[in-house]
Backbone as JSON Lines, residues from 0, in Angstrom:
{"i":0,"aa":"K","n":[18.16,48.49,-55.06],"ca":[17.76,47.18,-55.52],"c":[18.2,46.05,-54.64]}
{"i":1,"aa":"Q","n":[19.32,46.06,-53.7],"ca":[19.91,44.9,-53.26],"c":[18.86,44.37,-52.04]}
{"i":2,"aa":"Y","n":[17.94,45.43,-51.54],"ca":[16.97,45.03,-50.36],"c":[15.66,44.82,-51.07]}
{"i":3,"aa":"G","n":[15.44,45.18,-52.42],"ca":[14.35,44.73,-53.11],"c":[12.93,45.86,-52.92]}
{"i":4,"aa":"V","n":[13.46,46.85,-52.39],"ca":[12.5,47.7,-51.78],"c":[12.71,49.03,-52.58]}
{"i":5,"aa":"A","n":[11.63,49.75,-52.91],"ca":[11.42,51.13,-53.89],"c":[11.96,52.41,-53.21]}
{"i":6,"aa":"I","n":[11.87,52.48,-51.84],"ca":[12.4,53.69,-51.08],"c":[13.07,53.17,-49.89]}
{"i":7,"aa":"I","n":[14.22,53.67,-49.94],"ca":[15.36,53.26,-49.02],"c":[16.17,54.68,-48.58]}
{"i":8,"aa":"V","n":[16.05,54.68,-47.15],"ca":[16.73,55.71,-46.64],"c":[17.82,55.38,-45.66]}
{"i":9,"aa":"S","n":[18.77,56.46,-45.49],"ca":[19.87,56.08,-44.44],"c":[19.19,56.53,-43.04]}
{"i":10,"aa":"Q","n":[20.13,56.38,-41.99],"ca":[19.87,56.61,-40.64],"c":[19.97,58.19,-40.63]}
{"i":11,"aa":"A","n":[20.75,58.8,-41.13],"ca":[21.01,60.18,-41.3],"c":[19.87,60.93,-41.54]}
{"i":12,"aa":"F","n":[19.18,60.42,-42.59],"ca":[17.63,60.73,-43.27],"c":[16.38,60.74,-42.3]}
{"i":13,"aa":"E","n":[16.37,59.39,-41.73],"ca":[15.5,58.79,-40.85],"c":[15.55,59.87,-39.47]}
{"i":14,"aa":"E","n":[16.5,60.34,-39.19],"ca":[16.81,61.17,-37.7],"c":[16.14,62.46,-38.07]}
{"i":15,"aa":"L","n":[15.84,62.8,-39.18],"ca":[15.42,64.31,-39.74],"c":[13.99,64.45,-39.55]}
{"i":16,"aa":"L","n":[13.34,63.1,-39.7],"ca":[11.93,62.89,-39.8],"c":[11.27,63.06,-38.69]}
{"i":17,"aa":"S","n":[9.92,63.2,-38.73],"ca":[8.97,63.49,-37.22],"c":[8.91,61.93,-37.03]}
{"i":18,"aa":"E","n":[8.39,61.99,-35.51],"ca":[8.11,60.47,-34.97],"c":[7.01,59.89,-35.66]}
{"i":19,"aa":"P","n":[5.99,60.59,-36.0],"ca":[5.11,59.73,-37.08],"c":[5.56,59.11,-38.29]}
{"i":20,"aa":"A","n":[6.33,59.86,-38.94],"ca":[7.17,59.52,-40.19],"c":[7.91,58.35,-39.81]}
{"i":21,"aa":"R","n":[9.01,58.47,-38.86],"ca":[9.71,57.54,-38.41],"c":[9.04,56.27,-38.02]}
{"i":22,"aa":"S","n":[7.99,56.12,-37.63],"ca":[7.32,55.06,-37.23],"c":[6.7,54.29,-38.26]}
{"i":23,"aa":"R","n":[6.59,54.65,-39.33],"ca":[6.6,54.05,-40.66],"c":[7.56,53.37,-41.48]}
{"i":24,"aa":"L","n":[8.85,53.65,-40.9],"ca":[9.69,53.17,-41.64],"c":[10.31,51.99,-41.03]}
{"i":25,"aa":"R","n":[10.96,50.98,-41.85],"ca":[11.47,49.72,-41.33],"c":[13.01,49.58,-41.5]}
{"i":26,"aa":"H","n":[13.47,49.33,-40.41],"ca":[14.9,49.09,-40.06],"c":[15.51,47.85,-41.02]}
{"i":27,"aa":"L","n":[15.99,47.77,-42.14],"ca":[16.36,46.79,-42.79],"c":[17.4,45.98,-42.36]}
{"i":28,"aa":"D","n":[18.56,46.87,-42.22],"ca":[19.82,46.27,-42.01],"c":[20.59,47.25,-41.41]}
{"i":29,"aa":"T","n":[22.02,46.91,-41.0],"ca":[23.17,47.72,-40.44],"c":[24.37,47.55,-41.44]}
{"i":30,"aa":"V","n":[24.69,48.71,-42.15],"ca":[25.89,48.45,-42.94],"c":[27.0,49.41,-42.79]}
{"i":31,"aa":"T","n":[28.09,49.28,-43.45],"ca":[29.17,50.44,-43.47],"c":[29.2,50.84,-45.05]}
{"i":32,"aa":"V","n":[29.31,52.2,-45.1],"ca":[29.59,52.64,-46.44],"c":[31.31,52.15,-46.92]}
{"i":33,"aa":"K","n":[31.41,51.94,-48.2],"ca":[32.58,51.45,-48.83],"c":[33.57,52.6,-48.53]}
{"i":34,"aa":"G","n":[34.56,52.27,-47.89],"ca":[35.8,53.24,-47.58],"c":[35.59,53.63,-46.07]}
{"i":35,"aa":"S","n":[34.4,53.21,-45.24],"ca":[34.06,53.92,-43.78],"c":[33.87,52.78,-43.0]}
{"i":36,"aa":"S","n":[34.34,52.89,-41.66],"ca":[34.2,51.85,-40.67],"c":[32.97,52.26,-39.68]}
{"i":37,"aa":"M","n":[32.31,53.3,-40.17],"ca":[30.99,53.97,-39.31],"c":[29.61,53.18,-39.97]}
{"i":38,"aa":"K","n":[29.04,52.5,-38.74],"ca":[27.95,51.81,-39.01],"c":[26.78,52.69,-39.22]}
{"i":39,"aa":"Q","n":[25.94,52.42,-40.14],"ca":[24.75,53.21,-40.72],"c":[23.6,52.18,-40.84]}
{"i":40,"aa":"R","n":[22.66,52.34,-40.09],"ca":[21.17,51.61,-40.36],"c":[20.68,52.19,-41.51]}
{"i":41,"aa":"I","n":[19.92,51.17,-42.24],"ca":[19.13,51.71,-43.44],"c":[17.74,51.35,-43.21]}
{"i":42,"aa":"F","n":[16.85,52.1,-43.72],"ca":[15.3,52.02,-43.64],"c":[14.7,51.88,-45.16]}
{"i":43,"aa":"S","n":[13.2,51.36,-44.84],"ca":[12.54,51.26,-45.89],"c":[11.22,52.01,-45.62]}
{"i":44,"aa":"Y","n":[10.58,52.65,-46.59],"ca":[9.22,53.12,-46.44],"c":[8.48,52.02,-47.35]}
{"i":45,"aa":"D","n":[7.91,51.0,-46.74],"ca":[7.13,49.93,-47.34],"c":[5.99,50.31,-48.06]}
{"i":46,"aa":"A","n":[5.92,50.36,-49.15],"ca":[4.54,51.0,-49.91],"c":[4.35,49.99,-51.12]}
{"i":47,"aa":"R","n":[3.11,49.55,-51.4],"ca":[2.93,48.48,-52.51],"c":[1.9,48.96,-53.39]}
{"i":48,"aa":"H","n":[2.2,49.1,-54.44],"ca":[1.31,49.55,-55.73],"c":[0.5,48.52,-56.11]}
{"i":49,"aa":"K","n":[1.13,47.4,-56.4],"ca":[0.46,46.27,-57.21],"c":[-0.87,45.91,-56.39]}
{"i":50,"aa":"G","n":[-1.98,46.1,-57.17],"ca":[-3.5,45.68,-56.29],"c":[-3.82,46.62,-55.64]}
{"i":51,"aa":"V","n":[-3.19,47.89,-55.45],"ca":[-3.86,49.01,-54.61],"c":[-4.41,50.25,-55.43]}
{"i":52,"aa":"N","n":[-5.78,50.4,-55.1],"ca":[-6.19,51.31,-55.71],"c":[-5.98,52.67,-54.97]}
{"i":53,"aa":"F","n":[-4.85,53.18,-54.86],"ca":[-4.21,53.96,-53.9],"c":[-4.61,55.53,-54.38]}
{"i":54,"aa":"F","n":[-5.25,55.8,-55.47],"ca":[-5.58,57.06,-55.77],"c":[-7.11,56.96,-55.73]}
{"i":55,"aa":"L","n":[-7.76,55.93,-54.86],"ca":[-9.33,55.82,-54.85],"c":[-9.81,57.13,-54.33]}
{"i":56,"aa":"Y","n":[-9.1,57.87,-53.3],"ca":[-9.76,58.86,-52.8],"c":[-9.33,60.09,-53.49]}
{"i":57,"aa":"D","n":[-9.86,60.25,-54.75],"ca":[-9.47,61.59,-55.41],"c":[-10.06,62.59,-54.63]}
{"i":58,"aa":"R","n":[-9.47,63.79,-54.83],"ca":[-9.63,65.16,-54.36],"c":[-9.54,66.18,-55.64]}
{"i":59,"aa":"S","n":[-10.35,67.19,-55.21],"ca":[-10.44,68.14,-56.14],"c":[-9.06,68.95,-55.82]}
{"i":60,"aa":"P","n":[-8.59,69.75,-57.07],"ca":[-7.4,70.52,-56.77],"c":[-7.48,71.38,-55.5]}
{"i":61,"aa":"E","n":[-8.79,72.06,-55.32],"ca":[-8.95,72.95,-54.15],"c":[-8.78,72.48,-52.61]}
{"i":62,"aa":"Q","n":[-9.27,70.92,-52.74],"ca":[-9.35,70.13,-51.48],"c":[-7.72,69.81,-51.24]}
{"i":63,"aa":"A","n":[-7.06,69.43,-52.43],"ca":[-5.71,69.04,-52.3],"c":[-4.85,70.2,-51.67]}
{"i":64,"aa":"D","n":[-5.17,71.42,-52.24],"ca":[-4.46,72.7,-51.76],"c":[-4.75,72.89,-50.4]}
{"i":65,"aa":"L","n":[-5.98,72.92,-49.9],"ca":[-6.56,72.98,-48.56],"c":[-5.89,71.95,-47.47]}
{"i":66,"aa":"D","n":[-5.71,70.44,-48.26],"ca":[-4.99,69.69,-47.25],"c":[-3.52,69.95,-47.16]}
{"i":67,"aa":"A","n":[-3.0,70.17,-48.03],"ca":[-1.53,70.7,-48.26],"c":[-1.21,71.87,-47.1]}
{"i":68,"aa":"E","n":[-2.39,72.79,-47.01],"ca":[-2.15,73.71,-46.12],"c":[-2.4,73.7,-44.72]}
{"i":69,"aa":"T","n":[-3.09,72.51,-44.48],"ca":[-3.41,72.08,-43.17],"c":[-2.54,70.64,-42.79]}
{"i":70,"aa":"Y","n":[-1.51,70.53,-43.57],"ca":[-0.93,69.49,-43.2],"c":[-0.35,69.07,-41.67]}
{"i":71,"aa":"T","n":[-0.35,68.12,-41.11],"ca":[0.24,67.87,-40.01],"c":[0.89,66.37,-39.95]}
{"i":72,"aa":"Q","n":[1.78,66.41,-38.79],"ca":[2.55,65.19,-39.04],"c":[1.64,63.75,-38.94]}
{"i":73,"aa":"N","n":[0.63,64.02,-38.62],"ca":[-0.26,62.6,-38.4],"c":[-0.67,62.36,-39.6]}
{"i":74,"aa":"I","n":[-0.46,62.57,-40.93],"ca":[-0.81,62.6,-42.17],"c":[-0.35,60.75,-42.14]}
{"i":75,"aa":"W","n":[0.7,60.56,-41.75],"ca":[1.15,58.98,-41.98],"c":[0.16,58.25,-41.26]}
{"i":76,"aa":"K","n":[-0.43,58.69,-40.46],"ca":[-1.38,57.69,-39.73],"c":[-2.75,57.68,-40.03]}
{"i":77,"aa":"T","n":[-3.0,58.78,-41.13],"ca":[-4.55,59.17,-41.35],"c":[-4.72,59.07,-42.67]}
{"i":78,"aa":"D","n":[-4.06,59.43,-43.63],"ca":[-4.08,59.71,-44.91],"c":[-4.65,58.33,-45.65]}
{"i":79,"aa":"P","n":[-5.85,58.18,-46.26],"ca":[-6.24,57.11,-46.8],"c":[-5.43,56.39,-47.9]}
{"i":80,"aa":"D","n":[-4.69,57.28,-48.7],"ca":[-4.13,56.63,-49.68],"c":[-2.75,56.02,-49.22]}
{"i":81,"aa":"L","n":[-2.21,56.78,-47.98],"ca":[-0.8,56.09,-47.43],"c":[-1.25,54.82,-46.76]}
{"i":82,"aa":"L","n":[-2.23,54.85,-46.05],"ca":[-2.79,53.53,-45.41],"c":[-3.15,52.44,-46.24]}
{"i":83,"aa":"K","n":[-3.62,52.82,-47.38],"ca":[-3.82,51.67,-48.31],"c":[-2.77,50.96,-48.88]}
{"i":84,"aa":"M","n":[-1.65,52.12,-49.11],"ca":[-0.59,51.62,-50.0],"c":[0.29,50.58,-48.88]}
{"i":85,"aa":"R","n":[0.02,50.54,-47.59],"ca":[0.79,49.85,-46.63],"c":[-0.28,49.01,-45.88]}
{"i":86,"aa":"Q","n":[-1.27,48.44,-46.53],"ca":[-2.01,47.39,-45.77],"c":[-1.57,46.18,-45.76]}
{"i":87,"aa":"H","n":[-0.33,45.96,-46.46],"ca":[0.28,44.64,-46.58],"c":[1.45,44.33,-45.38]}
{"i":88,"aa":"V","n":[1.56,45.55,-44.54],"ca":[2.52,45.56,-43.56],"c":[1.54,45.53,-42.34]}
{"i":89,"aa":"T","n":[1.61,44.52,-41.93],"ca":[0.61,44.24,-40.81],"c":[1.85,44.35,-39.57]}
{"i":90,"aa":"K","n":[1.19,44.36,-38.06],"ca":[1.99,44.25,-36.87],"c":[2.4,42.8,-36.84]}
{"i":91,"aa":"D","n":[1.87,41.82,-37.14],"ca":[2.56,40.56,-36.95],"c":[3.68,40.47,-37.8]}
{"i":92,"aa":"F","n":[3.55,40.68,-39.16],"ca":[4.54,40.81,-40.0],"c":[5.82,41.7,-39.38]}
{"i":93,"aa":"M","n":[5.66,42.94,-38.97],"ca":[6.69,43.6,-38.4],"c":[7.35,43.1,-37.33]}
{"i":94,"aa":"D","n":[6.48,42.57,-36.58],"ca":[7.08,41.69,-35.11],"c":[8.0,40.82,-35.54]}
{"i":95,"aa":"T","n":[7.54,40.08,-36.36],"ca":[8.34,38.71,-36.77],"c":[9.55,39.33,-37.53]}
{"i":96,"aa":"F","n":[9.35,40.27,-38.48],"ca":[10.5,40.56,-39.24],"c":[11.82,41.23,-38.41]}
{"i":97,"aa":"V","n":[11.32,41.87,-37.59],"ca":[12.23,42.59,-36.34],"c":[13.21,41.43,-35.48]}
{"i":98,"aa":"K","n":[12.22,40.62,-35.34],"ca":[12.97,39.24,-34.45],"c":[13.83,38.73,-35.45]}
{"i":99,"aa":"G","n":[13.64,38.49,-36.71],"ca":[14.24,37.88,-37.63],"c":[15.64,38.71,-38.08]}
{"i":100,"aa":"R","n":[15.56,40.09,-38.11],"ca":[16.54,40.95,-38.48],"c":[17.24,41.06,-37.34]}
{"i":101,"aa":"D","n":[17.03,41.21,-36.13],"ca":[17.8,41.19,-34.85],"c":[18.39,39.89,-35.06]}
{"i":102,"aa":"L","n":[18.03,38.92,-34.84],"ca":[18.98,37.64,-34.95],"c":[19.94,37.56,-36.25]}
{"i":103,"aa":"Y","n":[19.55,38.14,-37.07],"ca":[20.51,38.37,-38.3],"c":[21.83,39.22,-37.7]}
{"i":104,"aa":"L","n":[21.34,40.24,-37.3],"ca":[22.48,41.31,-37.07],"c":[23.2,40.66,-35.77]}
{"i":105,"aa":"A","n":[22.66,39.79,-34.79],"ca":[23.31,39.27,-33.6],"c":[24.23,38.0,-34.18]}
{"i":106,"aa":"G","n":[24.05,37.57,-35.45],"ca":[24.87,36.39,-36.06],"c":[24.39,35.13,-35.68]}
{"i":107,"aa":"K","n":[23.18,35.18,-35.32],"ca":[22.34,33.66,-34.98],"c":[21.73,33.39,-36.34]}
{"i":108,"aa":"W","n":[22.17,33.19,-37.24],"ca":[21.65,33.12,-38.52],"c":[20.8,31.98,-38.73]}
{"i":109,"aa":"S","n":[20.87,30.75,-38.02],"ca":[19.76,29.7,-38.26],"c":[18.44,30.01,-38.01]}
{"i":110,"aa":"R","n":[18.46,30.77,-36.57],"ca":[17.23,31.32,-36.17],"c":[16.56,32.39,-36.8]}
{"i":111,"aa":"A","n":[17.52,33.29,-37.37],"ca":[17.3,34.16,-38.19],"c":[16.55,33.75,-39.37]}
{"i":112,"aa":"I","n":[17.09,32.85,-40.21],"ca":[16.67,32.3,-41.4],"c":[14.96,31.89,-40.97]}
{"i":113,"aa":"E","n":[14.87,31.0,-40.08],"ca":[13.37,30.54,-39.43],"c":[12.48,31.85,-39.3]}
{"i":114,"aa":"K","n":[12.91,32.91,-38.59],"ca":[12.12,34.11,-38.42],"c":[11.64,34.81,-39.66]}
{"i":115,"aa":"L","n":[12.72,34.88,-40.76],"ca":[12.53,35.81,-41.69],"c":[11.57,35.15,-42.74]}
{"i":116,"aa":"K","n":[11.8,33.71,-42.83],"ca":[10.81,32.71,-43.65],"c":[9.36,33.01,-43.1]}
{"i":117,"aa":"E","n":[9.46,33.0,-41.82],"ca":[8.04,32.98,-41.33],"c":[7.24,34.5,-41.38]}
{"i":118,"aa":"A","n":[8.04,35.62,-41.45],"ca":[7.79,36.87,-41.8],"c":[7.41,36.9,-43.16]}
{"i":119,"aa":"D","n":[8.15,36.4,-44.2],"ca":[7.78,36.19,-45.6],"c":[6.22,35.77,-45.62]}
{"i":120,"aa":"N","n":[6.15,34.61,-44.98],"ca":[4.84,33.71,-45.26],"c":[3.82,34.82,-44.64]}
{"i":121,"aa":"I","n":[3.96,35.36,-43.39],"ca":[2.73,36.21,-43.08],"c":[2.57,37.27,-44.06]}
{"i":122,"aa":"M","n":[3.52,37.88,-44.69],"ca":[3.27,38.93,-45.69],"c":[2.29,38.29,-46.86]}
{"i":123,"aa":"I","n":[2.79,36.97,-47.39],"ca":[2.04,36.36,-48.34],"c":[0.59,36.02,-48.26]}
{"i":124,"aa":"Q","n":[0.65,35.71,-46.86],"ca":[-0.86,34.99,-46.45],"c":[-1.57,36.39,-46.35]}
{"i":125,"aa":"T","n":[-1.39,37.34,-45.55],"ca":[-2.0,38.72,-45.72],"c":[-2.19,39.17,-47.25]}
{"i":126,"aa":"I","n":[-1.22,39.03,-48.16],"ca":[-1.65,39.64,-49.36],"c":[-2.79,38.77,-50.08]}
{"i":127,"aa":"V","n":[-2.52,37.42,-49.85],"ca":[-3.67,36.32,-50.56],"c":[-4.74,36.73,-49.82]}
{"i":128,"aa":"E","n":[-5.03,36.74,-48.41],"ca":[-6.47,36.77,-47.72],"c":[-7.2,37.97,-47.88]}
{"i":129,"aa":"E","n":[-6.27,38.95,-48.23],"ca":[-6.83,40.56,-48.46],"c":[-7.22,40.68,-49.72]}
{"i":130,"aa":"G","n":[-6.63,40.03,-50.47],"ca":[-6.77,40.49,-52.17],"c":[-5.79,41.6,-52.55]}
{"i":131,"aa":"I","n":[-4.83,41.76,-51.81],"ca":[-4.04,42.8,-52.19],"c":[-3.04,42.43,-53.37]}
{"i":132,"aa":"Y","n":[-3.76,42.36,-54.41],"ca":[-2.59,41.98,-55.85],"c":[-3.09,42.38,-57.08]}
{"i":133,"aa":"E","n":[-2.34,42.66,-58.03],"ca":[-3.01,43.25,-59.3],"c":[-3.72,42.14,-60.01]}
{"i":134,"aa":"Y","n":[-3.63,41.0,-59.71],"ca":[-4.4,39.8,-60.44],"c":[-5.08,39.0,-59.24]}
{"i":135,"aa":"D","n":[-6.13,38.02,-59.73],"ca":[-6.94,37.41,-58.75],"c":[-6.1,36.13,-58.79]}
{"i":136,"aa":"L","n":[-6.03,36.09,-57.42],"ca":[-5.03,34.7,-56.82],"c":[-5.9,33.69,-56.41]}
{"i":137,"aa":"T","n":[-7.4,33.78,-56.25],"ca":[-8.11,32.76,-55.93],"c":[-7.9,31.17,-56.45]}
{"i":138,"aa":"T","n":[-7.53,31.27,-57.74],"ca":[-7.4,30.2,-58.56],"c":[-6.09,29.35,-58.16]}
{"i":139,"aa":"Y","n":[-5.37,29.82,-57.31],"ca":[-4.29,28.98,-56.91],"c":[-4.48,28.34,-55.28]}
{"i":140,"aa":"G","n":[-5.79,28.71,-54.81],"ca":[-6.21,28.28,-53.73],"c":[-5.13,28.17,-52.54]}
{"i":141,"aa":"D","n":[-5.1,27.33,-51.73],"ca":[-4.03,27.29,-50.76],"c":[-2.58,27.25,-51.17]}
{"i":142,"aa":"Q","n":[-2.36,27.02,-52.37],"ca":[-0.82,26.65,-53.05],"c":[0.17,27.51,-52.45]}
{"i":143,"aa":"L","n":[-0.59,28.85,-52.61],"ca":[0.44,30.04,-52.39],"c":[0.79,30.23,-50.87]}
{"i":144,"aa":"L","n":[0.28,29.32,-50.11],"ca":[0.61,29.56,-48.69],"c":[1.46,28.37,-48.33]}
{"i":145,"aa":"D","n":[1.75,27.63,-49.31],"ca":[2.74,26.39,-49.01],"c":[3.91,26.66,-49.35]}
{"i":146,"aa":"P","n":[5.01,27.09,-48.4],"ca":[6.26,27.6,-48.69],"c":[7.27,26.37,-49.29]}
{"i":147,"aa":"S","n":[6.64,25.24,-49.04],"ca":[7.6,23.84,-49.37],"c":[7.32,23.51,-50.89]}
{"i":148,"aa":"T","n":[6.34,24.39,-51.41],"ca":[5.94,23.79,-52.93],"c":[7.19,23.97,-53.88]}
{"i":149,"aa":"S","n":[6.7,23.03,-54.87],"ca":[7.96,22.83,-55.86],"c":[7.43,23.23,-57.44]}
{"i":150,"aa":"N","n":[6.08,23.72,-57.25],"ca":[5.36,24.42,-58.47],"c":[6.21,25.65,-59.03]}
{"i":151,"aa":"E","n":[7.06,25.63,-60.25],"ca":[7.44,26.98,-60.51],"c":[6.65,28.13,-60.51]}
{"i":152,"aa":"E","n":[5.33,27.93,-61.32],"ca":[4.48,29.15,-61.1],"c":[4.05,29.61,-59.85]}
{"i":153,"aa":"I","n":[3.74,28.81,-58.71],"ca":[3.83,29.21,-57.35],"c":[4.87,29.99,-57.02]}
{"i":154,"aa":"L","n":[6.03,29.25,-57.05],"ca":[7.38,30.06,-56.31],"c":[7.57,31.14,-57.14]}
{"i":155,"aa":"R","n":[7.07,31.41,-58.26],"ca":[7.4,32.72,-58.86],"c":[6.42,33.71,-58.27]}
{"i":156,"aa":"L","n":[5.3,33.37,-58.12],"ca":[4.3,34.26,-57.42],"c":[4.54,34.58,-56.19]}
{"i":157,"aa":"R","n":[5.09,33.41,-55.46],"ca":[5.4,33.71,-53.92],"c":[6.58,34.77,-53.85]}
{"i":158,"aa":"Q","n":[7.56,34.56,-54.68],"ca":[8.71,35.55,-54.71],"c":[8.1,36.97,-55.23]}
{"i":159,"aa":"D","n":[7.12,37.17,-55.98],"ca":[6.64,38.4,-56.45],"c":[5.8,39.03,-55.37]}
{"i":160,"aa":"I","n":[4.93,38.36,-54.45],"ca":[4.07,38.98,-53.62],"c":[4.61,38.94,-52.16]}
{"i":161,"aa":"G","n":[5.85,38.12,-51.88],"ca":[6.55,38.17,-50.59],"c":[7.18,39.18,-50.4]}
{"i":162,"aa":"D","n":[7.94,39.52,-49.09],"ca":[8.72,40.56,-48.85],"c":[10.19,40.34,-49.48]}
{"i":163,"aa":"R","n":[10.6,41.21,-50.2],"ca":[11.86,40.96,-51.05],"c":[13.1,41.28,-50.12]}
{"i":164,"aa":"T","n":[12.86,42.1,-48.98],"ca":[13.76,42.14,-48.14],"c":[14.36,40.81,-47.31]}
{"i":165,"aa":"C","n":[13.12,40.18,-46.92],"ca":[13.37,38.83,-46.33],"c":[14.16,37.92,-47.6]}
{"i":166,"aa":"H","n":[13.55,38.01,-48.54],"ca":[14.28,37.07,-49.66],"c":[15.77,37.37,-49.71]}
{"i":167,"aa":"N","n":[16.2,38.66,-49.83],"ca":[17.56,39.13,-50.1],"c":[18.2,38.75,-48.93]}
{"i":168,"aa":"L","n":[17.85,39.26,-47.75],"ca":[18.68,38.8,-46.49],"c":[18.93,37.14,-46.47]}
{"i":169,"aa":"L","n":[17.61,36.51,-46.64],"ca":[17.82,34.9,-46.62],"c":[18.93,34.29,-47.8]}
{"i":170,"aa":"A","n":[18.53,35.05,-48.72],"ca":[19.69,34.75,-49.95],"c":[21.17,34.71,-49.31]}
{"i":171,"aa":"Y","n":[21.37,35.95,-48.91],"ca":[22.83,36.34,-48.42],"c":[23.23,35.13,-47.39]}
{"i":172,"aa":"M","n":[22.33,34.83,-46.0],"ca":[22.71,34.0,-45.27],"c":[22.79,32.7,-45.94]}
{"i":173,"aa":"E","n":[22.1,32.27,-46.5],"ca":[22.18,30.8,-47.24],"c":[23.39,30.71,-48.36]}
{"i":174,"aa":"K","n":[23.73,31.76,-48.89],"ca":[24.89,32.04,-49.64],"c":[26.2,31.72,-48.93]}
{"i":175,"aa":"E","n":[26.28,31.95,-47.42],"ca":[27.22,32.14,-46.52],"c":[26.92,30.61,-45.82]}
{"i":176,"aa":"G","n":[26.05,29.65,-46.33],"ca":[25.88,28.33,-45.54],"c":[25.18,28.46,-44.44]}
{"i":177,"aa":"G","n":[24.42,29.68,-44.18],"ca":[23.49,29.62,-42.9],"c":[24.18,29.92,-41.76]}
{"i":178,"aa":"V","n":[25.54,30.36,-41.83],"ca":[26.25,30.47,-40.58],"c":[26.93,31.98,-40.62]}
{"i":179,"aa":"A","n":[26.8,32.93,-39.59],"ca":[27.71,34.07,-39.78],"c":[29.02,33.95,-39.96]}
{"i":180,"aa":"P","n":[29.8,34.74,-40.59],"ca":[31.37,34.66,-40.64],"c":[31.84,34.79,-38.93]}
{"i":181,"aa":"E","n":[33.03,34.11,-38.76],"ca":[33.69,34.5,-37.74],"c":[33.85,35.76,-37.16]}
{"i":182,"aa":"N","n":[34.25,36.7,-38.0],"ca":[34.42,38.3,-37.66],"c":[33.09,39.02,-38.05]}
{"i":183,"aa":"W","n":[31.86,38.36,-37.89],"ca":[30.71,39.01,-38.05],"c":[30.66,40.06,-37.0]}
{"i":184,"aa":"R","n":[30.0,41.35,-37.36],"ca":[30.03,42.28,-36.22],"c":[28.61,42.9,-36.37]}
{"i":185,"aa":"G","n":[27.92,42.14,-37.04],"ca":[26.54,42.64,-37.36],"c":[26.12,43.54,-38.53]}
{"i":186,"aa":"Y","n":[27.22,43.51,-39.44],"ca":[27.47,44.45,-40.49],"c":[28.39,43.82,-41.53]}
């Protein structure tokens, strides 16, 4: 819950996966487990169900059995349901998020805040423009794309459709005054 994602996995679990599966995970943060000094990266598999008809590609039980028998590692890059659930995760979003996360881990928080806000805005824009939401957002026009809005309803929607990991990392850094602690080691 701390990162606002449904599926979170440890570095140890990530290392067990095939390369195609690993390529679909997002490194969220680096942490230490309570009582340990060993660093551990944590990852998410970003999948969105709101506004996604991801069971659009119904298969007969026989076809599902055949698909299971012929499973390959490429399922992560070819399965229509998996692709549909991840359509909100664009290359532009990932590139910008990675820059923000890396700046955060490096203790360059003012620049990290800028990049993570930019990544969040990219996700919001993608969801609005592609219509990837459970409700029709067209009535809000471009208001949803304005990060400086003070409209409560728009702020609530931006929070709901944006990237929760960005929101949580931003909240943590802002709680600390936007400056990494002197003893910051990237976790």
